[in-house]
Coordinates of C-alpha atoms (C1' of nucleotides) in Angstrom, one line a residue:
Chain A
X1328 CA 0.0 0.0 0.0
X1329 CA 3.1 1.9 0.1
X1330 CA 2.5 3.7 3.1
X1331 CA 5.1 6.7 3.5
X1332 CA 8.4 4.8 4.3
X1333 CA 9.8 5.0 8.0
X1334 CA 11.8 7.5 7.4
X1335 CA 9.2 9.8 6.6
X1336 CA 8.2 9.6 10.0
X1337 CA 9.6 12.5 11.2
X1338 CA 8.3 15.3 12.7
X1339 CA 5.7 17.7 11.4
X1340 CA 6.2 20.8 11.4
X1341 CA 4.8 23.5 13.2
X1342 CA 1.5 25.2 12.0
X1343 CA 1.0 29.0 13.5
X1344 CA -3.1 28.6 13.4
X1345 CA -4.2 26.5 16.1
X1346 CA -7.4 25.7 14.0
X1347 CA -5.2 24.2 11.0
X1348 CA -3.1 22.1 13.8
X1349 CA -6.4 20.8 15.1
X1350 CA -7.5 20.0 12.2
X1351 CA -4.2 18.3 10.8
X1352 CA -4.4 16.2 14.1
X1353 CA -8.2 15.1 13.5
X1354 CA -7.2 14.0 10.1
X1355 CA -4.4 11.9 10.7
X1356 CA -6.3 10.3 14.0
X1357 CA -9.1 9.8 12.1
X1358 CA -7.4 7.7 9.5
X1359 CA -5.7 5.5 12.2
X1360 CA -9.0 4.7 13.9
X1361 CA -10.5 4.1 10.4
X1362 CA -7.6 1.4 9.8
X1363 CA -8.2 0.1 13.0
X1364 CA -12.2 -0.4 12.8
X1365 CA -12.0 -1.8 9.4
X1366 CA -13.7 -0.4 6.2
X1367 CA -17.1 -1.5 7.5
X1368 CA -18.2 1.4 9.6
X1369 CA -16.1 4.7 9.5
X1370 CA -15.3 6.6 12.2
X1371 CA -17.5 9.3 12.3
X1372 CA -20.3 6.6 11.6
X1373 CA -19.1 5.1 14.7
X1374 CA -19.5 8.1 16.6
X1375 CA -22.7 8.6 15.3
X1376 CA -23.8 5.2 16.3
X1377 CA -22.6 5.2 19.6
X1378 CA -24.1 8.3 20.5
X1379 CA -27.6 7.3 19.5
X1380 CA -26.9 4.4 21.4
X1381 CA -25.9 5.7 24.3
X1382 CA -28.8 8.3 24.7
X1383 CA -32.1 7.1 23.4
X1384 CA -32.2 10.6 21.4
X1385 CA -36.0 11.4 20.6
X1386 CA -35.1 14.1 18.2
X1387 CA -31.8 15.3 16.2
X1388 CA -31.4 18.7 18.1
X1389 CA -30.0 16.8 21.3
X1390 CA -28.1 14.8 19.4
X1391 CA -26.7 17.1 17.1
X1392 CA -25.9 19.2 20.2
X1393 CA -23.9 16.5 21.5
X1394 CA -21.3 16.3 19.0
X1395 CA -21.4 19.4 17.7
X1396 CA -22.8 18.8 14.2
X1397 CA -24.9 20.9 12.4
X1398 CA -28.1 19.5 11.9
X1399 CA -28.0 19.5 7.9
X1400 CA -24.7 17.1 8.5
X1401 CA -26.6 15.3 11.3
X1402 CA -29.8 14.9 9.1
X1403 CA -27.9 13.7 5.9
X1404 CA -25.6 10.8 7.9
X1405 CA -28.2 9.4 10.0
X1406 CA -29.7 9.0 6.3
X1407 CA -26.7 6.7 5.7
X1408 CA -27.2 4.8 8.7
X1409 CA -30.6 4.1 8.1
X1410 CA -29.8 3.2 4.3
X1411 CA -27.4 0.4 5.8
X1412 CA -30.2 -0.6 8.4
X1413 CA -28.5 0.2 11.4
X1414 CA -30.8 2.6 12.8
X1415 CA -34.6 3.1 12.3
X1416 CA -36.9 5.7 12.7
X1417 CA -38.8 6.0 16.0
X1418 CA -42.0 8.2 16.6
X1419 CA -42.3 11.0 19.2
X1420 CA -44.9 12.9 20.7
X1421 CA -43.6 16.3 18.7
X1422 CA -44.5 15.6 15.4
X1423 CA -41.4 17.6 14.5
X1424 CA -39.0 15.6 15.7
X1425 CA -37.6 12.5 14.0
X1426 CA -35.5 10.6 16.5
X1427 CA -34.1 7.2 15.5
X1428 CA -32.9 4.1 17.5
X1429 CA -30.4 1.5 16.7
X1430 CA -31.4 -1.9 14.9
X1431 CA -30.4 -5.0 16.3
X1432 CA -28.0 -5.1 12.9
X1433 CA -26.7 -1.8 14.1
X1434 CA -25.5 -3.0 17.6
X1435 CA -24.2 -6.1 15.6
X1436 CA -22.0 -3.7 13.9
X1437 CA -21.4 -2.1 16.5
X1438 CA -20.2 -5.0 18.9
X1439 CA -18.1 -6.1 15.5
X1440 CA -16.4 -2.7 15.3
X1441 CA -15.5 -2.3 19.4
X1442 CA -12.3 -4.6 19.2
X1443 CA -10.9 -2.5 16.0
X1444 CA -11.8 0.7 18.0
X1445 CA -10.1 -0.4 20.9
X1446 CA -7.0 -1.3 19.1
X1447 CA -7.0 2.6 17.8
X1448 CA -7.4 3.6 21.3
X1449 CA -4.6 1.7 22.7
X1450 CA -2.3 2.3 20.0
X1451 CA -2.8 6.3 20.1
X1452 CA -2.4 5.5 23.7
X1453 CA 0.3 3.7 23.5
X1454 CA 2.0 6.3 21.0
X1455 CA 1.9 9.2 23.5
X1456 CA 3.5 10.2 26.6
X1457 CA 2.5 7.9 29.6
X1458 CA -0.5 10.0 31.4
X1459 CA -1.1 12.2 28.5
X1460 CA -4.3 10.7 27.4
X1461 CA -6.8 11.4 30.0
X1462 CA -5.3 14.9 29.9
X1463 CA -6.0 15.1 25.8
X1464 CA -9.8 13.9 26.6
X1465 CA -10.2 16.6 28.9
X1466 CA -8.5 18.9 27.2
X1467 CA -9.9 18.2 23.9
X1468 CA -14.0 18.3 25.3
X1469 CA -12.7 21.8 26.9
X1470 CA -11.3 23.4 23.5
X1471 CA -14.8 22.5 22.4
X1472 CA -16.8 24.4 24.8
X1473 CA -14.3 27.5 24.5
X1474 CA -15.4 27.1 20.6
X1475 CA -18.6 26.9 21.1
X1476 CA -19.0 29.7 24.3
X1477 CA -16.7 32.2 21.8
X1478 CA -19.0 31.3 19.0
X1479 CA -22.3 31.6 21.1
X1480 CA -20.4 35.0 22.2
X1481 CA -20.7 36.6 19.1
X1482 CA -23.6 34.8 17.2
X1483 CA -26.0 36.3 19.6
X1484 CA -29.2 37.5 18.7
X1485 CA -28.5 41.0 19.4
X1486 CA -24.7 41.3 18.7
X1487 CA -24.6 41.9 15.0
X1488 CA -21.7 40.8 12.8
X1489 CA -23.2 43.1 9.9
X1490 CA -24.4 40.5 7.0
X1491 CA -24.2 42.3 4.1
Chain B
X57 CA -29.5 33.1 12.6
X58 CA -30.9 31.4 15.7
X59 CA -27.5 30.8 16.8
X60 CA -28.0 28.7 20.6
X61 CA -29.1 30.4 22.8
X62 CA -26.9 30.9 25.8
X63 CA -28.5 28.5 28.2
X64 CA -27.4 25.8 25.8
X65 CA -23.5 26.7 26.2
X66 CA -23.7 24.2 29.0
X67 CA -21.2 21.5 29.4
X68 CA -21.0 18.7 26.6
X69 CA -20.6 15.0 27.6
X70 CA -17.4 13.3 27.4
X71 CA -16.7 11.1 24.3
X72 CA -15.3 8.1 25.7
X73 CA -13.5 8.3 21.7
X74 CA -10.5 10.5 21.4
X75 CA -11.0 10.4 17.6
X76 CA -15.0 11.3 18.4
X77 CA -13.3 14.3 21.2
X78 CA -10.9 15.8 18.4
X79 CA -13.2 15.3 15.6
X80 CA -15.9 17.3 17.6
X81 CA -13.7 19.9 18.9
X82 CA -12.1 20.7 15.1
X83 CA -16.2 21.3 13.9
X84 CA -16.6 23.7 16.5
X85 CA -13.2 25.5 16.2
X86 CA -13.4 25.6 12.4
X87 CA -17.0 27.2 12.9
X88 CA -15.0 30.0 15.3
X89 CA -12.4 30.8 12.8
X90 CA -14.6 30.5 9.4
X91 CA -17.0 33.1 11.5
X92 CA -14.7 35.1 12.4
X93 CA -12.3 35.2 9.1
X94 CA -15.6 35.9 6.5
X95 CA -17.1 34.6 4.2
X96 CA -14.0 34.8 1.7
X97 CA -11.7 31.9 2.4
X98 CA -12.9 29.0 4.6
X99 CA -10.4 28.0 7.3
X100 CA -9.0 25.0 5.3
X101 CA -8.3 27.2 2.0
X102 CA -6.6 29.4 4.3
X103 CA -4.6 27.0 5.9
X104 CA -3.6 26.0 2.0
X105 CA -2.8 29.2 1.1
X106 CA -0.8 29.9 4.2
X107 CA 1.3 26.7 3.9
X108 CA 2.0 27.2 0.3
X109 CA 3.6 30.7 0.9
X110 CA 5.9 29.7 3.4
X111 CA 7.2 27.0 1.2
X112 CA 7.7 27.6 -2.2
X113 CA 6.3 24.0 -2.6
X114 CA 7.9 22.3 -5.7
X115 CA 5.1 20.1 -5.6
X116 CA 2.1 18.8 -3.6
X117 CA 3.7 15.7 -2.1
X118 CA 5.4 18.1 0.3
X119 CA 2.6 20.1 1.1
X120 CA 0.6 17.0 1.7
X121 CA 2.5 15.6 4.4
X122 CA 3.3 18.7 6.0
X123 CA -0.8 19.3 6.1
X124 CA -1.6 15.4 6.6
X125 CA -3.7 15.8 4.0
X126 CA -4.4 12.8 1.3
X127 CA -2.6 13.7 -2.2
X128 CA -6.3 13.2 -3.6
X129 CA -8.1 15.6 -1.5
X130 CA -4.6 17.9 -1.5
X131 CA -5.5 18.0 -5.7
X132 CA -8.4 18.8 -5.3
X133 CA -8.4 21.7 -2.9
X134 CA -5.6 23.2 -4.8
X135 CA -7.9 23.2 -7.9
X136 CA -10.6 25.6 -6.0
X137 CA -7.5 27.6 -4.9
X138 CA -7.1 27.7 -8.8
X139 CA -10.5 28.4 -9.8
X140 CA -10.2 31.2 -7.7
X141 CA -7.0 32.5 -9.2
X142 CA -5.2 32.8 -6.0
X143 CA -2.8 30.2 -7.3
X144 CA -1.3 29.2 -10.5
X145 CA 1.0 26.3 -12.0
X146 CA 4.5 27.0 -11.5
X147 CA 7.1 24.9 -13.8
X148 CA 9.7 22.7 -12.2
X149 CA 12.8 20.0 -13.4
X150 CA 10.3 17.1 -12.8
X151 CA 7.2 17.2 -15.5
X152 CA 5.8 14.7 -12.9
X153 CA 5.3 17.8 -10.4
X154 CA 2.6 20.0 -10.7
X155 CA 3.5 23.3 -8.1
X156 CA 1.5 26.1 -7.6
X157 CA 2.9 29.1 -5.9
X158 CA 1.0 32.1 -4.9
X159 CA -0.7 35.0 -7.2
X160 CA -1.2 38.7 -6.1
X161 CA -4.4 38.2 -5.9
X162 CA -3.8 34.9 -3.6
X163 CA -1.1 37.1 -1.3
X164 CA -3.9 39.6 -0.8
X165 CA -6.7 37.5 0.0
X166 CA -4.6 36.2 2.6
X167 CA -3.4 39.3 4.0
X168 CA -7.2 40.6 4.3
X169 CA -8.2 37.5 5.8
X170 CA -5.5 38.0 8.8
X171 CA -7.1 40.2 11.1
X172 CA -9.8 38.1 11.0
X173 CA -7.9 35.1 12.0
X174 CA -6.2 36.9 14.6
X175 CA -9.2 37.8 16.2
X176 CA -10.4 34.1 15.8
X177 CA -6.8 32.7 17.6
X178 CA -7.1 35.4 20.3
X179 CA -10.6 34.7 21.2
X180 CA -10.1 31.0 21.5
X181 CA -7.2 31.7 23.8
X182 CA -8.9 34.0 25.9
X183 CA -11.3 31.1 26.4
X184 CA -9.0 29.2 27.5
X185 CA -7.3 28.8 31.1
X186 CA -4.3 31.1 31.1
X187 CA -1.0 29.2 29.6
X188 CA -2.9 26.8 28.0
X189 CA -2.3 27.9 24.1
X190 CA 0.9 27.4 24.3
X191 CA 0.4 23.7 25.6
X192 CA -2.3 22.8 23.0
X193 CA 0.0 23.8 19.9
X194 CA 1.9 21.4 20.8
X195 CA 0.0 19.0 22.3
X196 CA -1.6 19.1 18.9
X197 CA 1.2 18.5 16.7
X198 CA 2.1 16.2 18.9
X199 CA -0.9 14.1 18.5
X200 CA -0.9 14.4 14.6
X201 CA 2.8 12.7 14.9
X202 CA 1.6 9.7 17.4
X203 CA -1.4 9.4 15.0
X204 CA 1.3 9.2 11.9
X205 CA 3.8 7.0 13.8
X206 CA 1.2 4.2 14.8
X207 CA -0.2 4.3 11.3
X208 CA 3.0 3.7 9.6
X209 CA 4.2 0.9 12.2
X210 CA 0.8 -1.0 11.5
X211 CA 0.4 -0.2 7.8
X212 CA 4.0 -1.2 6.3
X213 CA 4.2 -3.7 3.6
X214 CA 5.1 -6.8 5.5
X215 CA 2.5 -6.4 8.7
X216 CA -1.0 -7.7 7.4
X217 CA -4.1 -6.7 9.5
X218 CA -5.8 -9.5 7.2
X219 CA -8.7 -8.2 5.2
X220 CA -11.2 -10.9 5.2
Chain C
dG1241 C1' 18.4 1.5 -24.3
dG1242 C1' 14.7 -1.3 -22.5
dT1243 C1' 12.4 -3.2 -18.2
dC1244 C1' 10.6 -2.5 -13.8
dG1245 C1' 9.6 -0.5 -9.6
dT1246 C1' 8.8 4.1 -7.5
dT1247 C1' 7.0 8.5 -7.3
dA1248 C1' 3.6 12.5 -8.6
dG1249 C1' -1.0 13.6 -9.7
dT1250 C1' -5.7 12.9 -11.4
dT1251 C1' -10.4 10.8 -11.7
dG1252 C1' -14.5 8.0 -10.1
dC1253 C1' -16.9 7.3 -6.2
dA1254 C1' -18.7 7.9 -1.6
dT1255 C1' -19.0 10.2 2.7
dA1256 C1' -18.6 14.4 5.9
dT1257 C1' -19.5 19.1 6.6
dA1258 C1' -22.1 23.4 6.7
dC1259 C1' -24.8 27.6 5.0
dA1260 C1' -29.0 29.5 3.0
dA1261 C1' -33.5 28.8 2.3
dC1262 C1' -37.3 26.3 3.0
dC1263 C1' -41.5 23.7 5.2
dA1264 C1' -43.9 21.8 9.3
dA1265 C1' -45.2 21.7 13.9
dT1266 C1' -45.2 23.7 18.3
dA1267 C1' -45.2 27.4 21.7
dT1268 C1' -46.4 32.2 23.1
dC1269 C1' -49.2 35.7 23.9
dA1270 C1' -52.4 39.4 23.2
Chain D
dT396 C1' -58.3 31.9 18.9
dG397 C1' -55.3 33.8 15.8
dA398 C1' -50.9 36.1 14.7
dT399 C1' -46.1 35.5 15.5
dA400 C1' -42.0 33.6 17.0
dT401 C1' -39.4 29.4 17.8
dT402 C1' -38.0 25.0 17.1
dG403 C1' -37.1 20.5 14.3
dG404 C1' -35.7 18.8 9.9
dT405 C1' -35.0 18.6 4.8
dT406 C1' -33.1 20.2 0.3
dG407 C1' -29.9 22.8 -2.9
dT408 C1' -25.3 23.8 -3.3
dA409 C1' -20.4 23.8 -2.5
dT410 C1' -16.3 22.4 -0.2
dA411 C1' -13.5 18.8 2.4
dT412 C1' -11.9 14.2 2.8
dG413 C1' -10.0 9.8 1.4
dC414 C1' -9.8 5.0 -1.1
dA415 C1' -9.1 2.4 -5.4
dA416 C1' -7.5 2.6 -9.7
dC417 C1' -5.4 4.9 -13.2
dT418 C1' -1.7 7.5 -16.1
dA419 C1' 2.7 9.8 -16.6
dA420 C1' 7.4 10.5 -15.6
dC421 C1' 11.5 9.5 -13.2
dG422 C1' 15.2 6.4 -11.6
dA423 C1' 17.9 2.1 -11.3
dC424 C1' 19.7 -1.8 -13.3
dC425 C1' 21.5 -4.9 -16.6

DNA sequence: GGTCGTTAGTTGCATATACAACCAATATCA
DNA sequence: TGATATTGGTTGTATATGCAACTAACGACC
């Protein structure tokens, strides 16, 4: 597969925009989970999966919320999932709202994909200093809500970033 | 815009995925900086642009590892850089290479779209505990490498992960 | 100089991502 | 109750992302 030789290994170099080195860092860890889980479910189908698992959303907002997806993204891969059967549509009371649960295929998959995902997890873990994980999963979740309170912030009803 | 209101800037759960954490935290920081930076250049054309003019890339095989960015999607992007005539084709020794170095026009879209990135770091850092900016860069980078070393020491040409 | 393996990029395909604009249903309130 | 605002989702459009498969050009070797 001619993956880049070892001696391409070495060190990336720095990038100034802290968005461009978070973003270089979600690619690469993104494409050793997706080794990892195998070519059957991808990782942010995974995510997807065991979110709705995990909460028995009843609509997409909460969900979306969750993993900070916008809903048009969360709308059009839950379309995926439910084209590959793993999750089906479940009623609500709001008429609005179109939550969906997990077939028994998709906790099938699920179960399938765990050992590949924990593999990636131990071998990221493995590839960093000794205590520096939990930091990263803290750390990570906490960049995210400075995101989001900055964003909130500014994108305020009342605070005006002039449109045109 | 209906942008959340501020009683939903709570805390969002933990991902018990680090590839889930970072993927969710690089949506929400992209969002920040593509806010704040306009409507002009989107946060990963700018990272583009910005790499390409501090190298004088002889080709894309350079940029795309120094990105992490597949050589497909690196194509790609570059073409909308193109399209937009803030890059053009610059020769080179080896017709395999296809280099594109910076136009004017490319130089000043990027020096227009600064102060908006500035603002877009400096608000992210202000959200942030005191000292911690510093640690994330390179946490960051760091990660992107760990990511890059566990992939290459899995997917080298003799190590099978069978496929069946 | 021809053969062969490697390297550089592109194209087909599929998913991920989000904004603007839209529709539908609910909630609010006079 | 009826007008209005809000909330929940979908669709059109465009970019971002990467895998498989391909072509083109280079380099090594005999």
């Amino acid at each position: 597969m001619s993956r880049k030789s070892p001696s391409e290994t070495g060190p990336l170099p720095d990038l100034q925009c802290l968005c461009a080195n978070l973003r270089r860092a979600a690619r690469l860890v993104t494409q050793l989970y997706s080794q990892e889980m195998g070519p059957w479910l991808e990782p942010a189908q995974y995510s997807l999966l065991t979110a709705l698992n995990m909460i028995n959303t009843s609509g997409q907002a909460a969900l979306g919320r969750i993993l900070g997806l916008d809903k048009t993204t969360l709308s059009r891969n839950l379309k995926v999932l439910q084209r590959n059967r793993w999750i089906e549509l479940a009623e609500s009371k709001d008429r609005r709202e179109r939550g969906y649960r997990l077939t028994a295929e998709g906790k099938a998959i699920l179960a399938r994909t765990n050992p590949g995902w924990q593999r990636a997890q131990e071998r990221l873990r493995a590839a960093l200093p000794p205590g520096e994980w939990e930091t990263l999963m803290s750390t990570f979740r906490r960049v995210a809500e400075a995101a989001l309170a900055a964003d909130v912030a500014s994108g305020g009803p009342s605070v005006g970033r002039e449109k045109a």
